[in-house]
Amino acid sequence: MARVLFDHVWKRFGEVAALKDFHLEVEDKEFLVLVGPSGCGKSTALRLLAGLERITEGSIYIGDQVINDVPPKDRDIAMVFQSYALYPHMTIRDNIGFGLKLRKIPKDEIQRRIAEAAQILGVENLLDRKPGQLSGGQRQRIAVARAIVREPRVFLLDEPLSNLDAKLRVNTRAEISKLHKRLGTTFIYVTHDQTEAMTMATRIAVMDAGVIQQVGTPQDLYDHPANVFVAGFIGSPAMNFFTARVAEEDGALVLDGGSFKVKTPLDRVEEFKEFVGRELLFGIRPENIHDAEFVPRGVSTAPVEVQVDVTELMGNEVFLHMLAGETKLLARVDPRTELSAGDTVEVMMDLERMHVFDPESKEVLRSGAGVSAEDDE
Amino acid sequence: MADRTVLSRSEEVPMTPVQRLMRQLSRGPLHAAIILVCIMWMTPTAGLFVSSFRTRSEIATTGWWTALVPPWQFTLENYEHVLTARGMGQSFINSVMISVPATLLTILIAALAAYAFSWMEFRGRELFFLLVVALLVVPIQLTLIPVLRMYANLGITGTFPAVWLAHTAYGLPFAVFLLRNFFAALPKDLLESAFLEGASHFTAFTRIVLPLSVPALAALGIFQFLWLWNDLLVALVYLGGFRDVAPMTVTISSLVSSFGSEWHLLTSAAFVSMMLPLIVFFALQKYFVEGILAGAVKG
């Protein structure tokens, strides 16, 4: 069993707290991704678990064992470093077998395991080379092979894809997912790239400034972000935000953003009624703003007048950079759209997918997608 | 024509004769300067070398350059005499007996210390390192009398271990400084990865740090060896000038004083003493150059 528990862990470097009351449980066999901007403490969390840094306060468990004072080598953990950390003076075979050799595993067993790991990662033909003779992608594979050969209880991966080019990264992402399924071991993966987190994780923990912002499945985080940070961090392109006052006008509600207004349809009035008179932070994802010509069926739309600033054709979709008064909005619309830069038009916001946040605490008041509208406050 | 400056030296691009000439001309002054400096440095040595094969009377009467034209009258007699009658053979062995162990000892201790200073956490690490660096400015003359007294009390003056210890102690500050800077520049991930894989500090030291530091170790080895080989002061003070333990520097200096007029012997003795350093240097010069660069440019 390789459940990992960070039990209210603090890590301070002098005056600076890199992790603040970090509490996270990672289930056995889970693929958990720690994601956040650089400096958010995600790598620190990983290094504490690996034993490369000392915990200031709190405990870390692997299984039922507290490992605060267990030296790194006895934690039964393997780590893939961002730099891969291959030993340049050893052949690939020796690199992969290094840990096994130190653990005094019989020679033929070492060779068998090296061969097996090499076969899983497709690097059999590289075994007698040195790291300097390999490409970045090959080195990355060797680093993974070196980790899996020890059959550890927990795998740690610290931004393992960040040194690969974009295309290779997409392929490797899928391969790491496959590897996780094949090995059935707990994976903890650190990245600043929300796409990696979304595509690979069974659960994601979003971090900022040493604090966990939200933990959940990728879809959950995407649909129901707990606060402004998570809403803005997860999803690409990022969610649009605007501040507006909810006001009553002729029996309908409008979201008055000062320089622009979003009119809510009469059948949705009830949902927003509780916010009347308050100034709130609204969030809406680019794909939930539609060209009026191509609004999907069943969407309750709220029109807003905008000026199209720039259009970007992506092939399967068009990004519209728009100005609603002084507020910038980005929409991801049907490629058949005929809108072009300079047009002043009404676009449609999908009210059901509108997120509402408290402008002070930045916490969510009403989550989008409608499903959990009852969870307000 | 315009792109000529863009091409790097190593690129094999066919050039017109004019281009080639231009390139030669533009590098001409540099080459001339280098050659000039080399000649200035080499000439006295060359003169010494030629003289060492000439007879006593010839050295006394004509300049060494006159020996370069026929009829040649070179002889090996000086070498024969120096190596046998004057005890240079024994001194050569003594020099090796002093330099090699003292060099190895310095590298071993310095490497261990440098590893601790760069990769082990302990209280006062920075302070201790600062102290070691501070020792670099202490002139060794300051230590001669106290150390000699101590050696006398211990009864080890005039023995090889006395010089080994002295040389090691004098060499350590620089050696530790050089190696620590090299070790500390090794990628942190490599060491951490090794620790995660089950390496102890000792394993990390022997299996990761030492193999990756061969250029630095070799450079240090050459430096230290040359210093010890050429050292006169330390050997003279702690060995007391006894024939049977005297290294070549001591023997040669006694040639100067007691046989001031025997230039023919002095020249060949000097060459005997230069031989081993030359061999060491040419054998390890690849590392020597790498090691010098290693301090400045990481890798």
mmCIF file with all atom_site columns, N, CA and C in Angstrom, chain B residues 8-33:
data_model
loop_
_atom_site.group_PDB
_atom_site.id
_atom_site.type_symbol
_atom_site.label_atom_id
_atom_site.label_alt_id
_atom_site.label_comp_id
_atom_site.label_asym_id
_atom_site.label_entity_id
_atom_site.label_seq_id
_atom_site.pdbx_PDB_ins_code
_atom_site.Cartn_x
_atom_site.Cartn_y
_atom_site.Cartn_z
_atom_site.occupancy
_atom_site.B_iso_or_equiv
_atom_site.pdbx_formal_charge
_atom_site.auth_seq_id
_atom_site.auth_comp_id
_atom_site.auth_asym_id
_atom_site.auth_atom_id
_atom_site.pdbx_PDB_model_num
ATOM 1  N N  . SER B 1 8  ? 32.863 30.514 -38.783 1.00 0.00 ? 8  SER B N  1
ATOM 2  C CA . SER B 1 8  ? 33.767 30.222 -37.677 1.00 0.00 ? 8  SER B CA 1
ATOM 3  C C  . SER B 1 8  ? 34.960 29.457 -38.213 1.00 0.00 ? 8  SER B C  1
ATOM 4  N N  . ARG B 1 9  ? 36.009 29.453 -37.421 1.00 0.00 ? 9  ARG B N  1
ATOM 5  C CA . ARG B 1 9  ? 37.265 28.866 -37.827 1.00 0.00 ? 9  ARG B CA 1
ATOM 6  C C  . ARG B 1 9  ? 37.143 27.396 -38.236 1.00 0.00 ? 9  ARG B C  1
ATOM 7  N N  . SER B 1 10 ? 36.291 26.684 -37.473 1.00 0.00 ? 10 SER B N  1
ATOM 8  C CA . SER B 1 10 ? 36.253 25.244 -37.650 1.00 0.00 ? 10 SER B CA 1
ATOM 9  C C  . SER B 1 10 ? 35.481 24.838 -38.906 1.00 0.00 ? 10 SER B C  1
ATOM 10 N N  . GLU B 1 11 ? 34.719 25.757 -39.444 1.00 0.00 ? 11 GLU B N  1
ATOM 11 C CA . GLU B 1 11 ? 33.906 25.366 -40.592 1.00 0.00 ? 11 GLU B CA 1
ATOM 12 C C  . GLU B 1 11 ? 34.777 25.169 -41.827 1.00 0.00 ? 11 GLU B C  1
ATOM 13 N N  . GLU B 1 12 ? 34.532 24.070 -42.499 1.00 0.00 ? 12 GLU B N  1
ATOM 14 C CA . GLU B 1 12 ? 35.312 23.749 -43.676 1.00 0.00 ? 12 GLU B CA 1
ATOM 15 C C  . GLU B 1 12 ? 34.626 24.349 -44.892 1.00 0.00 ? 12 GLU B C  1
ATOM 16 N N  . VAL B 1 13 ? 34.930 25.582 -45.148 1.00 0.00 ? 13 VAL B N  1
ATOM 17 C CA . VAL B 1 13 ? 34.330 26.228 -46.309 1.00 0.00 ? 13 VAL B CA 1
ATOM 18 C C  . VAL B 1 13 ? 35.433 26.519 -47.307 1.00 0.00 ? 13 VAL B C  1
ATOM 19 N N  . PRO B 1 14 ? 35.234 26.096 -48.558 1.00 0.00 ? 14 PRO B N  1
ATOM 20 C CA . PRO B 1 14 ? 36.272 26.374 -49.553 1.00 0.00 ? 14 PRO B CA 1
ATOM 21 C C  . PRO B 1 14 ? 36.484 27.882 -49.691 1.00 0.00 ? 14 PRO B C  1
ATOM 22 N N  . MET B 1 15 ? 37.746 28.296 -49.645 1.00 0.00 ? 15 MET B N  1
ATOM 23 C CA . MET B 1 15 ? 38.041 29.722 -49.723 1.00 0.00 ? 15 MET B CA 1
ATOM 24 C C  . MET B 1 15 ? 38.862 30.013 -50.976 1.00 0.00 ? 15 MET B C  1
ATOM 25 N N  . THR B 1 16 ? 38.691 31.181 -51.487 1.00 0.00 ? 16 THR B N  1
ATOM 26 C CA . THR B 1 16 ? 39.528 31.584 -52.609 1.00 0.00 ? 16 THR B CA 1
ATOM 27 C C  . THR B 1 16 ? 40.919 31.892 -52.082 1.00 0.00 ? 16 THR B C  1
ATOM 28 N N  . PRO B 1 17 ? 41.934 31.825 -52.926 1.00 0.00 ? 17 PRO B N  1
ATOM 29 C CA . PRO B 1 17 ? 43.300 32.133 -52.456 1.00 0.00 ? 17 PRO B CA 1
ATOM 30 C C  . PRO B 1 17 ? 43.377 33.507 -51.813 1.00 0.00 ? 17 PRO B C  1
ATOM 31 N N  . VAL B 1 18 ? 42.618 34.444 -52.355 1.00 0.00 ? 18 VAL B N  1
ATOM 32 C CA . VAL B 1 18 ? 42.649 35.800 -51.791 1.00 0.00 ? 18 VAL B CA 1
ATOM 33 C C  . VAL B 1 18 ? 42.156 35.777 -50.345 1.00 0.00 ? 18 VAL B C  1
ATOM 34 N N  . GLN B 1 19 ? 41.054 35.067 -50.152 1.00 0.00 ? 19 GLN B N  1
ATOM 35 C CA . GLN B 1 19 ? 40.500 34.981 -48.795 1.00 0.00 ? 19 GLN B CA 1
ATOM 36 C C  . GLN B 1 19 ? 41.499 34.355 -47.838 1.00 0.00 ? 19 GLN B C  1
ATOM 37 N N  . ARG B 1 20 ? 42.123 33.290 -48.310 1.00 0.00 ? 20 ARG B N  1
ATOM 38 C CA . ARG B 1 20 ? 43.076 32.588 -47.454 1.00 0.00 ? 20 ARG B CA 1
ATOM 39 C C  . ARG B 1 20 ? 44.222 33.526 -47.070 1.00 0.00 ? 20 ARG B C  1
ATOM 40 N N  . LEU B 1 21 ? 44.685 34.268 -48.044 1.00 0.00 ? 21 LEU B N  1
ATOM 41 C CA . LEU B 1 21 ? 45.774 35.206 -47.806 1.00 0.00 ? 21 LEU B CA 1
ATOM 42 C C  . LEU B 1 21 ? 45.348 36.273 -46.789 1.00 0.00 ? 21 LEU B C  1
ATOM 43 N N  . MET B 1 22 ? 44.132 36.783 -46.986 1.00 0.00 ? 22 MET B N  1
ATOM 44 C CA . MET B 1 22 ? 43.613 37.805 -46.076 1.00 0.00 ? 22 MET B CA 1
ATOM 45 C C  . MET B 1 22 ? 43.590 37.277 -44.646 1.00 0.00 ? 22 MET B C  1
ATOM 46 N N  . ARG B 1 23 ? 43.132 36.024 -44.533 1.00 0.00 ? 23 ARG B N  1
ATOM 47 C CA . ARG B 1 23 ? 43.012 35.441 -43.205 1.00 0.00 ? 23 ARG B CA 1
ATOM 48 C C  . ARG B 1 23 ? 44.390 35.295 -42.561 1.00 0.00 ? 23 ARG B C  1
ATOM 49 N N  . GLN B 1 24 ? 45.351 34.796 -43.365 1.00 0.00 ? 24 GLN B N  1
ATOM 50 C CA . GLN B 1 24 ? 46.707 34.650 -42.845 1.00 0.00 ? 24 GLN B CA 1
ATOM 51 C C  . GLN B 1 24 ? 47.246 35.993 -42.370 1.00 0.00 ? 24 GLN B C  1
ATOM 52 N N  . LEU B 1 25 ? 47.023 37.013 -43.194 1.00 0.00 ? 25 LEU B N  1
ATOM 53 C CA . LEU B 1 25 ? 47.559 38.324 -42.864 1.00 0.00 ? 25 LEU B CA 1
ATOM 54 C C  . LEU B 1 25 ? 46.933 38.873 -41.584 1.00 0.00 ? 25 LEU B C  1
ATOM 55 N N  . SER B 1 26 ? 45.613 38.661 -41.458 1.00 0.00 ? 26 SER B N  1
ATOM 56 C CA . SER B 1 26 ? 44.947 39.223 -40.289 1.00 0.00 ? 26 SER B CA 1
ATOM 57 C C  . SER B 1 26 ? 45.395 38.535 -39.012 1.00 0.00 ? 26 SER B C  1
ATOM 58 N N  . ARG B 1 27 ? 45.799 37.274 -39.130 1.00 0.00 ? 27 ARG B N  1
ATOM 59 C CA . ARG B 1 27 ? 46.249 36.578 -37.925 1.00 0.00 ? 27 ARG B CA 1
ATOM 60 C C  . ARG B 1 27 ? 47.743 36.733 -37.710 1.00 0.00 ? 27 ARG B C  1
ATOM 61 N N  . GLY B 1 28 ? 48.433 37.253 -38.720 1.00 0.00 ? 28 GLY B N  1
ATOM 62 C CA . GLY B 1 28 ? 49.890 37.348 -38.693 1.00 0.00 ? 28 GLY B CA 1
ATOM 63 C C  . GLY B 1 28 ? 50.444 37.934 -37.413 1.00 0.00 ? 28 GLY B C  1
ATOM 64 N N  . PRO B 1 29 ? 49.997 39.119 -37.009 1.00 0.00 ? 29 PRO B N  1
ATOM 65 C CA . PRO B 1 29 ? 50.571 39.759 -35.809 1.00 0.00 ? 29 PRO B CA 1
ATOM 66 C C  . PRO B 1 29 ? 50.435 38.885 -34.568 1.00 0.00 ? 29 PRO B C  1
ATOM 67 N N  . LEU B 1 30 ? 49.297 38.229 -34.456 1.00 0.00 ? 30 LEU B N  1
ATOM 68 C CA . LEU B 1 30 ? 49.067 37.365 -33.299 1.00 0.00 ? 30 LEU B CA 1
ATOM 69 C C  . LEU B 1 30 ? 50.077 36.234 -33.280 1.00 0.00 ? 30 LEU B C  1
ATOM 70 N N  . HIS B 1 31 ? 50.202 35.567 -34.422 1.00 0.00 ? 31 HIS B N  1
ATOM 71 C CA . HIS B 1 31 ? 51.147 34.461 -34.510 1.00 0.00 ? 31 HIS B CA 1
ATOM 72 C C  . HIS B 1 31 ? 52.560 34.926 -34.215 1.00 0.00 ? 31 HIS B C  1
ATOM 73 N N  . ALA B 1 32 ? 52.913 36.061 -34.777 1.00 0.00 ? 32 ALA B N  1
ATOM 74 C CA . ALA B 1 32 ? 54.266 36.574 -34.576 1.00 0.00 ? 32 ALA B CA 1
ATOM 75 C C  . ALA B 1 32 ? 54.528 36.815 -33.100 1.00 0.00 ? 32 ALA B C  1
ATOM 76 N N  . ALA B 1 33 ? 53.545 37.383 -32.408 1.00 0.00 ? 33 ALA B N  1
ATOM 77 C CA . ALA B 1 33 ? 53.711 37.670 -30.987 1.00 0.00 ? 33 ALA B CA 1
ATOM 78 C C  . ALA B 1 33 ? 53.901 36.381 -30.197 1.00 0.00 ? 33 ALA B C  1
#
